[in-house]
GROMACS .gro file of C-alpha atoms in nm:
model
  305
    1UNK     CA    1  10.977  15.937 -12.931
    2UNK     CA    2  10.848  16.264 -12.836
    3UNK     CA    3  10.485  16.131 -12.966
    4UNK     CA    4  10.453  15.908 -12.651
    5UNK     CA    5  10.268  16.082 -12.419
    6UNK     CA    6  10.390  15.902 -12.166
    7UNK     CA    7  10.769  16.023 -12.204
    8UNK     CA    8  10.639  16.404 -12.175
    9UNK     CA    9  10.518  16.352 -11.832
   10UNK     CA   10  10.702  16.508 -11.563
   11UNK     CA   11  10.944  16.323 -11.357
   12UNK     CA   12  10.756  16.218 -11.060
   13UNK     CA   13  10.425  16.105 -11.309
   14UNK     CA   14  10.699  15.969 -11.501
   15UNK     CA   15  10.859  15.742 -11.233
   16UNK     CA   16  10.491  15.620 -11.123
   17UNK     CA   17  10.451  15.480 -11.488
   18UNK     CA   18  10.805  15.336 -11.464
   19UNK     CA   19  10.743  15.154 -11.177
   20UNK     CA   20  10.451  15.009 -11.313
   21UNK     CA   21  10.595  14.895 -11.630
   22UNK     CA   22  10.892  14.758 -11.388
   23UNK     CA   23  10.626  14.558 -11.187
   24UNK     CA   24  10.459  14.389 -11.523
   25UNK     CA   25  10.745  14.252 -11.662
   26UNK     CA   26  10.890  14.098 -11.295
   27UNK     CA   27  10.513  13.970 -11.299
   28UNK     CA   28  10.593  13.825 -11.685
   29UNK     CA   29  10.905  13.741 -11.556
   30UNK     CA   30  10.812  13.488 -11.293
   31UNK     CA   31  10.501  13.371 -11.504
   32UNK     CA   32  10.752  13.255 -11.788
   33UNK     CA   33  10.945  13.038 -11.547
   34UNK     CA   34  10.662  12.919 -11.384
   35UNK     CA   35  10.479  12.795 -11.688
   36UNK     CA   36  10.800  12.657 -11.822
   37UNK     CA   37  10.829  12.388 -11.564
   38UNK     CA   38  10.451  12.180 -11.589
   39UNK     CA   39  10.632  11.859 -11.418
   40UNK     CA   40  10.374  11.903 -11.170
   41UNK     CA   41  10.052  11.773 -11.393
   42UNK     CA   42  10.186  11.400 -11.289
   43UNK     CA   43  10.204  11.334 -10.926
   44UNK     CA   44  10.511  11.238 -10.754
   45UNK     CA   45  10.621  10.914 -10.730
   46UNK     CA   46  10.549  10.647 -10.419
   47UNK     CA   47  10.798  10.770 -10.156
   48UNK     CA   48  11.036  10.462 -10.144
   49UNK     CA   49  11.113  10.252  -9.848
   50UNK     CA   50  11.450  10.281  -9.861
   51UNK     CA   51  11.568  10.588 -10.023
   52UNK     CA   52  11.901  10.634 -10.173
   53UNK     CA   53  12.145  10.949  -9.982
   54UNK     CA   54  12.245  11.041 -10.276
   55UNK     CA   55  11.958  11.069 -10.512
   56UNK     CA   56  11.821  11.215 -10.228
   57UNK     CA   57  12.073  11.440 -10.127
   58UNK     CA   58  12.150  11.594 -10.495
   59UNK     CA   59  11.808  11.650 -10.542
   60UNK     CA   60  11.762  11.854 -10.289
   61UNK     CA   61  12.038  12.080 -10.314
   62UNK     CA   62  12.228  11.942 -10.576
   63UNK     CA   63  12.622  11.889 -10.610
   64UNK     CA   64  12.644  12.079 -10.260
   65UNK     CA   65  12.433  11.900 -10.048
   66UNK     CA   66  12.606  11.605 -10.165
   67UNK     CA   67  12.886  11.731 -10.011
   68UNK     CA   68  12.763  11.800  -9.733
   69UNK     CA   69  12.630  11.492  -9.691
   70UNK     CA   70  12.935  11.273  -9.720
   71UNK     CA   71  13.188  11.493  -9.515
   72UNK     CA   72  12.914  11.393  -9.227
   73UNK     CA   73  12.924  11.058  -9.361
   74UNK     CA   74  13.324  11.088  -9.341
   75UNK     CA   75  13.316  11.227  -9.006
   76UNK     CA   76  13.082  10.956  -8.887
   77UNK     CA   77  13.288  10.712  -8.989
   78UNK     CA   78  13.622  10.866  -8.778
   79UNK     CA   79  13.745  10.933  -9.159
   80UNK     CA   80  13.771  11.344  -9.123
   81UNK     CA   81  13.683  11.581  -8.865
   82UNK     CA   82  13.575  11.925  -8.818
   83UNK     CA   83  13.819  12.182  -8.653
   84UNK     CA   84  13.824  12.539  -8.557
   85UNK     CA   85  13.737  12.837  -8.829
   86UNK     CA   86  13.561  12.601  -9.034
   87UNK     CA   87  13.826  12.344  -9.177
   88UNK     CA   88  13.786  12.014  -9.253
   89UNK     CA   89  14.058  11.754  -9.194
   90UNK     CA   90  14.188  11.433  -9.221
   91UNK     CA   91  14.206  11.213  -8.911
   92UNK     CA   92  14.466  10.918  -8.855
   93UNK     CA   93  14.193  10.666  -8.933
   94UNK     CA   94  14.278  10.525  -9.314
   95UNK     CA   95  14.019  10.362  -9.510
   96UNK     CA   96  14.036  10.013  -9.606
   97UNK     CA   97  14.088   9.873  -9.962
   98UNK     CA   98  13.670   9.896 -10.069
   99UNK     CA   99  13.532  10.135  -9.748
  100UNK     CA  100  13.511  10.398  -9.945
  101UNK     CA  101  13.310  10.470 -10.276
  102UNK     CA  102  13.396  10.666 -10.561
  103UNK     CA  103  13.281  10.988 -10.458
  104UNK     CA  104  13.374  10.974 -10.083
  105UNK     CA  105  13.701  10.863 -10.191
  106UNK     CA  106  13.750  11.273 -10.403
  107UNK     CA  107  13.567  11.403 -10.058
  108UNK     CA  108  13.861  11.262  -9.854
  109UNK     CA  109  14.141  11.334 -10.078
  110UNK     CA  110  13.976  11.698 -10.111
  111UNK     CA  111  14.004  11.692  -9.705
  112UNK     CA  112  14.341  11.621  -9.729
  113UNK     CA  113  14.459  12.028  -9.793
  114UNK     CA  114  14.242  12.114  -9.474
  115UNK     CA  115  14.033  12.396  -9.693
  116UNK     CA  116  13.738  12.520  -9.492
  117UNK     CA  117  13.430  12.389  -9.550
  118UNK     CA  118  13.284  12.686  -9.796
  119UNK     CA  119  13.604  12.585  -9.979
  120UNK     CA  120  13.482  12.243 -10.074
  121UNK     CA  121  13.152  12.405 -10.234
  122UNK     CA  122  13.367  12.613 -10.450
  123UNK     CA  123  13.624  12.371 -10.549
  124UNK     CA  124  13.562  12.293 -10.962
  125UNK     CA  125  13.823  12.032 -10.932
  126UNK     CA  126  13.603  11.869 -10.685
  127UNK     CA  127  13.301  11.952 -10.878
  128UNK     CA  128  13.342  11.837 -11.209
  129UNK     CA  129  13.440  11.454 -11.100
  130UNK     CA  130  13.158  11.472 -10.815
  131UNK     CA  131  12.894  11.563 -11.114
  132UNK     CA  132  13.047  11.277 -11.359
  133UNK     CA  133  12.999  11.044 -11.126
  134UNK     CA  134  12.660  11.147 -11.004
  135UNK     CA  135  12.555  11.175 -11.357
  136UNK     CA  136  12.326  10.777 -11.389
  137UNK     CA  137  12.164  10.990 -11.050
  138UNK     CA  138  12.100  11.293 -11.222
  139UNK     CA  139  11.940  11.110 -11.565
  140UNK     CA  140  11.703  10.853 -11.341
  141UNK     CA  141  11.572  11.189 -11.193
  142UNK     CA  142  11.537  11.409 -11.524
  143UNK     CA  143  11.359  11.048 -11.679
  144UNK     CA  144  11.105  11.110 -11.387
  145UNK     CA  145  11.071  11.478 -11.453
  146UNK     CA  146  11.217  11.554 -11.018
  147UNK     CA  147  11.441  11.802 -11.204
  148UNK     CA  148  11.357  12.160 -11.392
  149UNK     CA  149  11.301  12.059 -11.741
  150UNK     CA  150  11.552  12.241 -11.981
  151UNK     CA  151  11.319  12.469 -12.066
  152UNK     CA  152  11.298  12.662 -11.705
  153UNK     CA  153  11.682  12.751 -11.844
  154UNK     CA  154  11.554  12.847 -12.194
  155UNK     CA  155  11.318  13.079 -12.063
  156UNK     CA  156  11.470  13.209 -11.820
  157UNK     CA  157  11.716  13.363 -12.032
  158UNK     CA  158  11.424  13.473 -12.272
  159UNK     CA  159  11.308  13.648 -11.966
  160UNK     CA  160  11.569  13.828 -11.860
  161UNK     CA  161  11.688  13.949 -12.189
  162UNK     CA  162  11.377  14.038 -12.290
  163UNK     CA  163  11.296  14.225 -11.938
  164UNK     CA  164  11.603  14.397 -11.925
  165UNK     CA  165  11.593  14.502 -12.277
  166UNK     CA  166  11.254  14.632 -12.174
  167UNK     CA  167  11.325  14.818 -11.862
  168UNK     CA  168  11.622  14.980 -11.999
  169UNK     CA  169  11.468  15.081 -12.337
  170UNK     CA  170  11.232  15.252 -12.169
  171UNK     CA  171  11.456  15.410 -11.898
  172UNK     CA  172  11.689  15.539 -12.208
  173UNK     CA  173  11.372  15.652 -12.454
  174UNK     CA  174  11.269  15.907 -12.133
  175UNK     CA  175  11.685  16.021 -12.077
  176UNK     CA  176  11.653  16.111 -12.474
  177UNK     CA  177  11.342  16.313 -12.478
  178UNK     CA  178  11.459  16.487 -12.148
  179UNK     CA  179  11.772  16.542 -12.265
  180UNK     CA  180  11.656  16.698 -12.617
  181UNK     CA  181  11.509  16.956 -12.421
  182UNK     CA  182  11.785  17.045 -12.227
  183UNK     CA  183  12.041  16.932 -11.928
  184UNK     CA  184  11.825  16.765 -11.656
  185UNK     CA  185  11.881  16.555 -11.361
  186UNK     CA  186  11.830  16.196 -11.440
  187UNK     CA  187  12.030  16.015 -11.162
  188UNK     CA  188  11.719  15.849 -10.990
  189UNK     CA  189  11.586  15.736 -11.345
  190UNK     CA  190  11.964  15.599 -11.369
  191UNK     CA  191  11.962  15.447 -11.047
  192UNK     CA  192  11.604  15.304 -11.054
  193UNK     CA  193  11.641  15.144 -11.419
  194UNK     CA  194  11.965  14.934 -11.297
  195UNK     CA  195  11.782  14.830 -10.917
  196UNK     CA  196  11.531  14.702 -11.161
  197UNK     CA  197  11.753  14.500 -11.371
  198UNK     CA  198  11.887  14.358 -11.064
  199UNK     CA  199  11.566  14.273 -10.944
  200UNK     CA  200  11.480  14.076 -11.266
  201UNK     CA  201  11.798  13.852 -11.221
  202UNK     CA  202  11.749  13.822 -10.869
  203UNK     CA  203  11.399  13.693 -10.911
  204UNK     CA  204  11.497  13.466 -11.190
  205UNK     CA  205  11.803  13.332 -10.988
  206UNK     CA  206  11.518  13.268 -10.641
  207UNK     CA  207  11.280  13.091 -10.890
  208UNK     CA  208  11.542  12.884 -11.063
  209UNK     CA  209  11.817  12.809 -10.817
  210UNK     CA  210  11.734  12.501 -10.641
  211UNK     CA  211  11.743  12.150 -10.919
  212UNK     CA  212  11.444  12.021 -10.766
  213UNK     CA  213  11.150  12.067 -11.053
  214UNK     CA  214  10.787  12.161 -10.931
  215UNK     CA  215  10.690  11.793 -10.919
  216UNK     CA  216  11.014  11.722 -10.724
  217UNK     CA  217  10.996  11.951 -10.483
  218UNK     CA  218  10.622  11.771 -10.436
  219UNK     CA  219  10.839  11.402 -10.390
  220UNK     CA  220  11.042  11.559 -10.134
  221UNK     CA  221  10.784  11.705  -9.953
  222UNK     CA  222  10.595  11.398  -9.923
  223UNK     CA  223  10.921  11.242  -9.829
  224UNK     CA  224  10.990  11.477  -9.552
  225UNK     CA  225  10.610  11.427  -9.399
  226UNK     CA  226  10.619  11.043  -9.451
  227UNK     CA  227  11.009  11.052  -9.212
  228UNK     CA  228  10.924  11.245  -9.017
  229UNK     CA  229  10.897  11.023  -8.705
  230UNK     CA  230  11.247  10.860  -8.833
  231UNK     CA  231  11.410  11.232  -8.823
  232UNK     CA  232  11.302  11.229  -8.455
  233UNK     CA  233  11.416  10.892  -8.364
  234UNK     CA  234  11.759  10.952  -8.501
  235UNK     CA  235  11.800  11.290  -8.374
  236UNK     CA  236  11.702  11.123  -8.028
  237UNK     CA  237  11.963  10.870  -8.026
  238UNK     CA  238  12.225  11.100  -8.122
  239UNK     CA  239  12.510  11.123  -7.827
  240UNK     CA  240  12.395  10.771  -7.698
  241UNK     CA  241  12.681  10.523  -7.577
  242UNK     CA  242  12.708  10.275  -7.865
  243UNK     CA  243  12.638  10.248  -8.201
  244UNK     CA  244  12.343  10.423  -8.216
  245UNK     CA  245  12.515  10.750  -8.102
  246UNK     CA  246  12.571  10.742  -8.497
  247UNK     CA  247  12.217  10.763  -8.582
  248UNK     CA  248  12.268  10.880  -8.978
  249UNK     CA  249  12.514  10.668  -9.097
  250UNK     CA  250  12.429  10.387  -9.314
  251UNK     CA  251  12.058  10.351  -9.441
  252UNK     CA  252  11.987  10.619  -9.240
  253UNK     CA  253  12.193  10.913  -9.408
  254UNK     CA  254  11.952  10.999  -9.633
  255UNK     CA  255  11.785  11.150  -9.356
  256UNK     CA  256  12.083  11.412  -9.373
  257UNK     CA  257  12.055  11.508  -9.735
  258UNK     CA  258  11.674  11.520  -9.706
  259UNK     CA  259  11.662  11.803  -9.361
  260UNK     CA  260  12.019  11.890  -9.447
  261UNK     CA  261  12.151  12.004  -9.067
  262UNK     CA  262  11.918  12.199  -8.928
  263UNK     CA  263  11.786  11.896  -8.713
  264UNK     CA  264  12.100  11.925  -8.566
  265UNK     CA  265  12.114  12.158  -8.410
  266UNK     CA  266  12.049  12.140  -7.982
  267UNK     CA  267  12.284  11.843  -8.004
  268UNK     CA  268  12.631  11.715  -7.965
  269UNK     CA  269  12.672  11.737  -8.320
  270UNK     CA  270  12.575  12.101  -8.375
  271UNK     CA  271  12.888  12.202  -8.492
  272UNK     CA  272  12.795  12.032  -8.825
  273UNK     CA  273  12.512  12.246  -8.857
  274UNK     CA  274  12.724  12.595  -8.755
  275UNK     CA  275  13.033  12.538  -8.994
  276UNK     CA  276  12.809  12.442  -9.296
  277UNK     CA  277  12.580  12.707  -9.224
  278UNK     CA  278  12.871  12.978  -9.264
  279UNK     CA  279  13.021  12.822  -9.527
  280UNK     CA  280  12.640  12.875  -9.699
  281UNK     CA  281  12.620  13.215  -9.608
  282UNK     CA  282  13.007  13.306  -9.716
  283UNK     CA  283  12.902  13.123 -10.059
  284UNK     CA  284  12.574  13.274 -10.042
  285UNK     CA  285  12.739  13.640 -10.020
  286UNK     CA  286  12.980  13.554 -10.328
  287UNK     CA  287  12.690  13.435 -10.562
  288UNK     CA  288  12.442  13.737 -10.424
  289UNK     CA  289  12.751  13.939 -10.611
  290UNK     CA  290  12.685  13.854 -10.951
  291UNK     CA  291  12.338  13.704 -10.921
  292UNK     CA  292  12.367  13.516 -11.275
  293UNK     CA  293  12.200  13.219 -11.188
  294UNK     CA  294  12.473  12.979 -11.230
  295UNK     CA  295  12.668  13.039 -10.848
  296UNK     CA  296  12.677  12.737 -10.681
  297UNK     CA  297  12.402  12.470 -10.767
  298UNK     CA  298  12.122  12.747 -10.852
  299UNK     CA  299  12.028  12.749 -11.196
  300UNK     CA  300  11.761  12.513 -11.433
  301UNK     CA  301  11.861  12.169 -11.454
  302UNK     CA  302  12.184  12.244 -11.287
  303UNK     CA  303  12.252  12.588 -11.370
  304UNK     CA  304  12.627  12.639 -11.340
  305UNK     CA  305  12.663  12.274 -11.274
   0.00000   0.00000   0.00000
C-alpha cells in the first residue's frame, strides 16, 4: 500500500483527494439508481376522469398517505375526530352494516385506542392488513410501470455496498500507511470516512423513498396540472352551510391523496394539515435515525413495506 502515491501525501493533500473520491462515487451512486428506473421511455397514461383515492393516494405516498387519506375520509363522515396533542378518536357516530370498506373499517378500529396520529403510521399491525388489501392496487400500478421497478432496490443496495466498501477501504488503506510510520492523529479521516457513509445512505434513501417510479411521478404530475381548478373549487367550498362544506368526500377525495393537506391549510379544516404534518416530522426524525431506506414507505417498490 505504501506504492500508492496517493496514500504518502500529507494529510491536508490527502483529505482533498478523499473528498474527491467521496464525491465520484455519491455521483455513481445516484447514476445507478437513476438508470435503474427507465419507466420513463413510455409516457404516462391518459389522466382518468374519475380517479380512484386510493390508487391515487398510495401512489403518491404509499401505505401512509392512505392513511391519511381515510382518517379525513372518517372524520368527514362524523366517524372519528381529531383532538388535542395529535390523537385521533372515535366519535359516538357508528357505522352502518356496509358504510364502511375493508380498509376504513382497520382505520376505525385502529382509532379506537386514541393513538396519535404519527402512531397510526407506525402501527405494523395496521400496516400489514392495510398493504394486503391494497395489494390488486399496488399490481395494476407495477403492470403500468407508476411504481420503481425492482431493480431501483437491487441497485441500490449494489450501490451502497459497493460505495461504502469504497469509501472506507480507502479511509482504512491511508490509517495503515500512517500508522506504519508511527502514532498520528487520524480523528478527522475517522470522522470524515463515516459522514461519508452517511451521506451515501442518505442519498440513496432521498432518491428511493417515495413508490412513485420516474414515469409515475410524470402521471401524477399531469394529474395535479389537469385538477387543478377542481383543488380550488373544493378548497373554496370548504366551511359552506350544507353539504358542500364537505368538499372531499366522495368522488372528490382523491383530491386529498393527490395534494395531501397542504391545500388546507387557511381553512376551517387546518387542523388536518397541522396534526399530520407533526406526526410526519416526528416519523420523519425516527427514520432520519437509521436512514436504511426502509422507514416508513421510502424504499424501491415499497421499501420497508
Amino acid at each position: 500500500m505504501q506504492n500508492l502515491a496517493i496514500l504518502d501525501l500529507p494529510g491536508p493533500e490527502f483529505l482533498n483527494v478523499f473528498g474527491l473520491v467521496v464525491i465520484g462515487v455519491l455521483a455513481a451512486v445516484y447514476l445507478c439508481i437513476r438508470l435503474a428506473d427507465r419507466t420513463d421511455r413510455r409516457p404516462p397514461p391518459p389522466v382518468p376522469q374519475n380517479p380512484d383515492a386510493m390508487e391515487v393516494a398510495f401512489l403518491q405516498g404509499g401505505v401512509n398517505q392512505v392513511i391519511r387519506t381515510l382518517i379525513y375520509d372518517l372524520a368527514q363522515r362524523g366517524f372519528v375526530a381529531l383532538a388535542p396533542e395529535d390523537h385521533v378518536i372515535p366519535t359516538e357516530n357508528q357505522p352502518q352494516p356496509g358504510d364502511l370498506n375493508a380498509m376504513e373499517t382497520l382505520l376505525l378500529e385502529a382509532a379506537q385506542a386514541k393513538p396519535k396520529a404519527h402512531a397510526l403510521f407506525e402501527d405494523r399491525s395496521l400496516r400489514r392488513p392495510l398493504l394486503e388489501q391494497l395489494a390488486p392496487i399496488r399490481a395494476k400500478l407495477a403492470a403500468e410501470d407508476l411504481i420503481k421497478p425492482q431493480s431501483v432496490k437491487i441497485w441500490r443496495r449494489r450501490a451502497q455496498i459497493g460505495g461504502t466498501l469504497i469509501i472506507v477501504g480507502v479511509a482504512l488503506a491511508k490509517i495503515v500507511v500512517e500508522w506504519s510510520k508511527g502514532p498520528a492523529n487520524l480523528a478527522y479521516l475517522i470522522f470524515l470516512a463515516a459522514a461519508s457513509v452517511a451521506a451515501l445512505f442518505a442519498l440513496a434513501y432521498v432518491m428511493t423513498r417515495t413508490h412513485a417510479s420516474r414515469r409515475g411521478h410524470a402521471y401524477l404530475e399531469a394529474m395535479r396540472l389537469a385538477y387543478g381548478g377542481r383543488l380550488k373549487e373544493a378548497v373554496a367550498h370548504i366551511g359552506s352551510p350544507g353539504p358542500e362544506a364537505r368538499a372531499f368526500h366522495g368522488a372528490a377525495l382523491f383530491l386529498i391523496g393527490l395534494y395531501g393537506f397542504s391545500p388546507l391549510k387557511g381553512t376551517t379544516e387546518a387542523m388536518f394539515a397541522e396534526t399530520f404534518s407533526r406526526s410526519s416530522q416526528s416519523q420523519g426524525a425516527n427514520c432520519g435515525m437509521s436512514c436504511s431506506g426502509s422507514c416508513g414507505d421510502g424504499g424501491a417498490n415499497g421499501g420497508g413495506d
